[in-house]
XYZ file of C-alpha atoms in Angstrom:
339
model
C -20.405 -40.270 39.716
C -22.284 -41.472 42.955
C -20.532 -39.363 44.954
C -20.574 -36.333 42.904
C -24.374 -36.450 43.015
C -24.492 -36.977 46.767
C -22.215 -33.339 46.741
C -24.654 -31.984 44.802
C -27.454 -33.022 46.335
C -26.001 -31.659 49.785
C -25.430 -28.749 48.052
C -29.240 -28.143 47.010
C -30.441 -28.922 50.305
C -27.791 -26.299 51.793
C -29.328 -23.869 49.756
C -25.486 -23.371 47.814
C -21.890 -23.438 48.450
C -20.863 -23.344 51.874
C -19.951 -19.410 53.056
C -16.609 -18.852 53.013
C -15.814 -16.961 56.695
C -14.203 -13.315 56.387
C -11.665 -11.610 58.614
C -12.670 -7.784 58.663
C -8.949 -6.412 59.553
C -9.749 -2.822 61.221
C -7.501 -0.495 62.507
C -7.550 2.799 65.035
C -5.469 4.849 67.234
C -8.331 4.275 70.125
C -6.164 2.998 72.508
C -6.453 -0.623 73.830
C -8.655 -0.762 76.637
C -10.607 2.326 75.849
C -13.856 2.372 76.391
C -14.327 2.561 72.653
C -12.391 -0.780 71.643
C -14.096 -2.586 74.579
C -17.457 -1.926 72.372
C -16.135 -2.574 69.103
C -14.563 -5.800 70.558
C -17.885 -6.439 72.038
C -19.627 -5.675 68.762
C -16.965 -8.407 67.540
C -17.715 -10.648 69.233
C -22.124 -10.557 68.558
C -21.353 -10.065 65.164
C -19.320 -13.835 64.891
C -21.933 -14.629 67.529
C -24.737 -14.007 65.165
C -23.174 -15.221 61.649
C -22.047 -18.196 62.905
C -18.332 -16.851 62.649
C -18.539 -16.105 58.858
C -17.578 -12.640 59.790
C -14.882 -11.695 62.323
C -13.343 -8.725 63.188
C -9.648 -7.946 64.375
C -9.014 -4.580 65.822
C -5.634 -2.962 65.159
C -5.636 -0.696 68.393
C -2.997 2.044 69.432
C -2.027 3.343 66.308
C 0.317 0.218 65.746
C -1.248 0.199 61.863
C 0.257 4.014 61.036
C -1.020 7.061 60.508
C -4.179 7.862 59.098
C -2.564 7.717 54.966
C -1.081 4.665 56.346
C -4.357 2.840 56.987
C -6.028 4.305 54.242
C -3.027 3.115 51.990
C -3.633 -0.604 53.485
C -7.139 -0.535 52.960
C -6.583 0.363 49.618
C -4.277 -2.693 48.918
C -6.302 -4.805 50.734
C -3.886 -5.581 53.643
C -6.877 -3.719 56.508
C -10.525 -3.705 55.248
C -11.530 -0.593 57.292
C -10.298 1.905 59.908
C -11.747 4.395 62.596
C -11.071 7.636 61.628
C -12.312 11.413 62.415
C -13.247 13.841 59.666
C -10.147 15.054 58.869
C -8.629 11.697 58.463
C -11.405 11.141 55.648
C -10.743 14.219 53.923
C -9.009 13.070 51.016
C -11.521 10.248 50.057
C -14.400 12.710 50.773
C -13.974 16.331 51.608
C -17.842 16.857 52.548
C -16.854 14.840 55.752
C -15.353 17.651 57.381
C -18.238 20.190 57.397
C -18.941 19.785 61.107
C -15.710 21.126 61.471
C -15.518 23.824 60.025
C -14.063 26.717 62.323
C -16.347 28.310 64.971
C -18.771 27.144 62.745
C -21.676 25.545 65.736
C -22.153 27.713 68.792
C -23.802 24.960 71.085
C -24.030 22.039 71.565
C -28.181 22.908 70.991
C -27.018 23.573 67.297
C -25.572 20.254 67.002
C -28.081 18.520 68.148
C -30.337 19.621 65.553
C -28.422 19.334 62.580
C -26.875 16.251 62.971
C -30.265 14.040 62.531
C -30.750 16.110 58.823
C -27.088 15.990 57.880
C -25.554 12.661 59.498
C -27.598 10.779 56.606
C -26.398 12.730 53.743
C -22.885 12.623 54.955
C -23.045 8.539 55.698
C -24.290 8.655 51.775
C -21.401 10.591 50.704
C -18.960 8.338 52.413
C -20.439 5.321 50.919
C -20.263 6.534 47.298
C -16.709 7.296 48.270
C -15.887 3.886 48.445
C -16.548 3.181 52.349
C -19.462 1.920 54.618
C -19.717 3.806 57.929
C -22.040 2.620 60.429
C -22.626 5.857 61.918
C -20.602 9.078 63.700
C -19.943 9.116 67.377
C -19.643 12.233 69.245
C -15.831 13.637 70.169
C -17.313 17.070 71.743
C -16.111 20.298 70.746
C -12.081 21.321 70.652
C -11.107 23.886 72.747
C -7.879 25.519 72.999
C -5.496 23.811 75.688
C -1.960 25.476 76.631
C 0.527 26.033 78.491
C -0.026 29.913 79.029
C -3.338 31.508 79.267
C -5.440 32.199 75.997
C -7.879 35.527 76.928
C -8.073 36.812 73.100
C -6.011 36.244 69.293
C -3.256 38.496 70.199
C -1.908 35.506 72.920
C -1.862 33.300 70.090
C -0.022 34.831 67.708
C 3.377 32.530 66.470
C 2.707 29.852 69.061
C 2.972 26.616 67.807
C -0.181 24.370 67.705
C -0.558 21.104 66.885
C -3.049 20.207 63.691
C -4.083 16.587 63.054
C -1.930 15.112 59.736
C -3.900 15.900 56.393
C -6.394 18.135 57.974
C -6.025 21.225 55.612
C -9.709 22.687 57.304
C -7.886 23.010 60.483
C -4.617 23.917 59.083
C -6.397 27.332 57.470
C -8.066 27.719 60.603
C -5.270 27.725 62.922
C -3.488 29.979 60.625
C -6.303 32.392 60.167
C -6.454 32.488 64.078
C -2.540 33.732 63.977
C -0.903 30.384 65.023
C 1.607 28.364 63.447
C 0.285 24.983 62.890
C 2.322 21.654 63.151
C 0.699 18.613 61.375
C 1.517 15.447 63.815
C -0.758 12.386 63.640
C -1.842 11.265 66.580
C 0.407 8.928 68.372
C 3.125 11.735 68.188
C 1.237 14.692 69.915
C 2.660 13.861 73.222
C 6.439 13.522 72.213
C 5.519 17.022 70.636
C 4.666 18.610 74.164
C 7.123 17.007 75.770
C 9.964 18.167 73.167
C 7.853 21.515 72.585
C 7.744 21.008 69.049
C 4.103 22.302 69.794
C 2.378 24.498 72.234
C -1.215 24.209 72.071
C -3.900 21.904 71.028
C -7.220 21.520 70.269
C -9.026 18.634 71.583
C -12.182 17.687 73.369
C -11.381 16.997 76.892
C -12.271 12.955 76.037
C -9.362 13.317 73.882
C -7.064 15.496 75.897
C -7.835 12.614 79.275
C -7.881 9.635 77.046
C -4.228 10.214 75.416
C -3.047 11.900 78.613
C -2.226 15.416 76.282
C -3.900 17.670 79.366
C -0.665 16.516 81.774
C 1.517 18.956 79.790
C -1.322 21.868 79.631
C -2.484 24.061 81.992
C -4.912 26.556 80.592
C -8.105 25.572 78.339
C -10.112 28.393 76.446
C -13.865 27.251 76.711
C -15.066 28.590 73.370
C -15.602 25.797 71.111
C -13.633 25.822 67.939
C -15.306 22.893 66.207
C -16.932 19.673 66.580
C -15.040 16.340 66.643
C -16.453 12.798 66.006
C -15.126 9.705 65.246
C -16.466 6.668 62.583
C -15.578 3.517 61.793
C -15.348 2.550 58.093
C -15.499 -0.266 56.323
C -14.402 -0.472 52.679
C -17.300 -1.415 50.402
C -15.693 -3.847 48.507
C -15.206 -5.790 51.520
C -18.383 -5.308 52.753
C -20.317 -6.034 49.972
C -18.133 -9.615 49.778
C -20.173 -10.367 52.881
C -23.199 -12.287 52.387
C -26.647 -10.131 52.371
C -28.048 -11.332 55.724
C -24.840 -10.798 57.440
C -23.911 -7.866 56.118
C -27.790 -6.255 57.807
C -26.286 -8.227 61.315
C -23.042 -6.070 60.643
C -25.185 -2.812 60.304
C -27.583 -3.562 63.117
C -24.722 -4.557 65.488
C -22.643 -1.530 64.577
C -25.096 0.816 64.054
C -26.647 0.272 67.234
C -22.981 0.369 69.013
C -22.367 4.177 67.292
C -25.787 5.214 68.686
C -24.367 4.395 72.406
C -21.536 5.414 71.335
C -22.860 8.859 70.225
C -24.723 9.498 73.809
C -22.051 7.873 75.980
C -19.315 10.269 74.682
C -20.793 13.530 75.875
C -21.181 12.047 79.507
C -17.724 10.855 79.116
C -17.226 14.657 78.149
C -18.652 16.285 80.728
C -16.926 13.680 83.122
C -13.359 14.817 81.638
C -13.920 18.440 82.080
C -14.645 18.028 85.474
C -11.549 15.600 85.539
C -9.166 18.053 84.208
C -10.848 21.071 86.677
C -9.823 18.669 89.286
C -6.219 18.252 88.146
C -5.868 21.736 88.064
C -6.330 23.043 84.772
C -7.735 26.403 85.158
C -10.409 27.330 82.846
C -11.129 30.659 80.678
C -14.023 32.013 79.281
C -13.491 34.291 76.483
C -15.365 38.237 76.316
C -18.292 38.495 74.049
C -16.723 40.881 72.236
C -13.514 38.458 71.802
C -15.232 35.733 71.040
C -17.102 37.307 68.376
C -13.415 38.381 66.651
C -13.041 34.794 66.812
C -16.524 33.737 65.045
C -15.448 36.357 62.188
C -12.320 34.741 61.700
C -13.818 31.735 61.219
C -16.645 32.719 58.686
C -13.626 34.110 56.496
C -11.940 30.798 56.453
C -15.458 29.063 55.274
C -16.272 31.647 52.992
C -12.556 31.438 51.343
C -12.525 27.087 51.500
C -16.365 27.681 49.933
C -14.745 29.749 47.174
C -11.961 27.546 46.509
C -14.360 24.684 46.277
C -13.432 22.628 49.134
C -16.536 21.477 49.680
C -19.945 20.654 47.769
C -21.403 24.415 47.555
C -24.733 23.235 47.623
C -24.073 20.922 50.838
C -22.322 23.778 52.314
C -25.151 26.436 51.885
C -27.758 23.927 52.994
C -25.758 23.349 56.330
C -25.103 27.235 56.581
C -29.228 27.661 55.759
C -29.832 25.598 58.720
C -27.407 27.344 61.360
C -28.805 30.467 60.135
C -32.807 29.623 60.734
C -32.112 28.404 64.033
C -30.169 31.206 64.844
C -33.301 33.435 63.390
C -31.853 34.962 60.566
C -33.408 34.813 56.856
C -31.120 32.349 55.195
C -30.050 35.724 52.843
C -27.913 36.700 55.321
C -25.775 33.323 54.746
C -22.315 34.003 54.033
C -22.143 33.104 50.116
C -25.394 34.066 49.458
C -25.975 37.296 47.441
């Protein structure tokens, strides 16, 4: 009896039972070494820092956790308790995610930049009622075309082979309404693909293309963007809401702050690659007005047939198409969708 009192006692003055420490199992195909694990490792690391090691996290790097559907699977069953995924690895939990992506949809990186700050929110919201925390979207540039042979309008591409991230039906209509053939590979198999010429082309931000070594197999890149990448790192909300309160704000703080640097430190690293791949010898072509606006139409058909087919929230959609339109200085009745 003595000694149960004394445990109780302790227990009072603790304010509770003892936290119980958490392993946050995470995967990505970021490979190891990148300059993205070395600040989610460091994140890590303040995070156990700060909670007194009731949370830890343990990166999966290199793909060695599967495919996308894998890690989502695992998460699911509780075997990983988050993942770093782009858009169109998220589009099955929550198609919304892949609005930035949308074909020829921004036209600068000025666009961007100003609807990110109204959007990113809404999007982080959508995620989270989806089942999964994100602690904010980091910046993967725009994809351009890269290929073997040059790419000056839509008649070079027709029938060639391009490659189209696993489970990313957006892209897969896009690349299809452009005249190419797509070929769904995740990620870790995109080189085997050029080097067996199961593909062609790609379309990757030159991060990507110098980070996975894709652009030593290429030799032409077409300059007009075709959408906007990013990246985020998920956490499922079971798992995070397990977490006590206090350390679950160090978690978002930590993280949060991490994605911001991310965010900026990505289009550097962008700008850096493009002058990387110039350098290699990658010769560079810029599309005719009048070609690139064949492209731009193409890609307004394939949002205004997903729109219709209700791929995405309508209302979300026309808000983000309201937006490009105003700063683009057209009355938001010109919108595609709109009567």
């Amino acid at each position: 009896m003595r000694t149960r009192l004394i445990l109780m006692l302790l227990m009072i003055l603790g304010g509770g039972a003892p936290a119980v420490a958490v392993d946050l199992k995470i995967a990505t195909v970021a490979p190891d070494g990148s300059a993205w694990m070395r600040a989610m490792r460091q994140g890590g690391e303040e995070i156990s820092r700060r909670t007194a090691g009731r949370v830890t996290l343990k990166f999966y790097a290199g793909g060695v956790m599967g495919n996308d559907k894998s890690v989502l699977r695992k998460i699911r069953v509780g075997q990983l308790q988050g993942g770093a995924f782009t858009s169109g690895g998220l589009a099955d939990v929550y198609p919304d995610i892949g609005l930035y992506s949308l074909p020829l949809v921004f036209r600068s990186q000025e666009e961007v930049d100003a609807v990110r700050p109204i959007l990113d929110p809404v999007l982080r919201e959508g995620l989270e009622q989806a089942g999964f925390v994100s602690f904010g979207f980091a910046e993967g540039g725009f994809a351009l075309l890269m290929s073997e042979v040059p790419v000056l309008s839509l008649d070079d591409l027709r029938g060639r082979k391009i490659w189209v991230p696993e489970g990313d039906r957006v892209s897969y209509r896009a690349m299809e309404s452009l005249g190419l053939a797509p070929v769904t590979l995740p990620i870790s198999d995109v080189m085997t693909g050029l080097q067996a010429r199961l593909i062609e082309v790609i379309a990757s931000s030159p991060i990507g293309a110098v980070a996975f070594q894709w652009y030593t197999r290429l030799k032409y890149v077409t300059d007009t963007p075709l959408s906007y990448l990013f990246a985020t790192l998920v956490i499922d909300r079971g798992a995070f809401q397990r977490l006590d309160p206090a350390d679950r704000e160090v978690m978002r703080e930590v993280m949060g702050r991490i994605y911001r640097d991310l965010d900026r430190q990505n289009r550097l690293d962008n700008a850096a690659a493009t002058k990387a791949m110039a350098g290699q010898g990658l010769k560079f072509i810029t599309l005719t007005p009048t070609e690139v606006q064949r492209w731009q139409d193409k890609g307004a058909e394939v949002t205004r047939q997903l729109r219709d087919e209700g791929a995405f929230s309508v209302p979300l959609l026309d808000r983000f198409q309201q937006l490009l339109e105003s700063l683009r200085g057209h009355p938001a009745a010109t919108v595609p969708g709109h009567p």
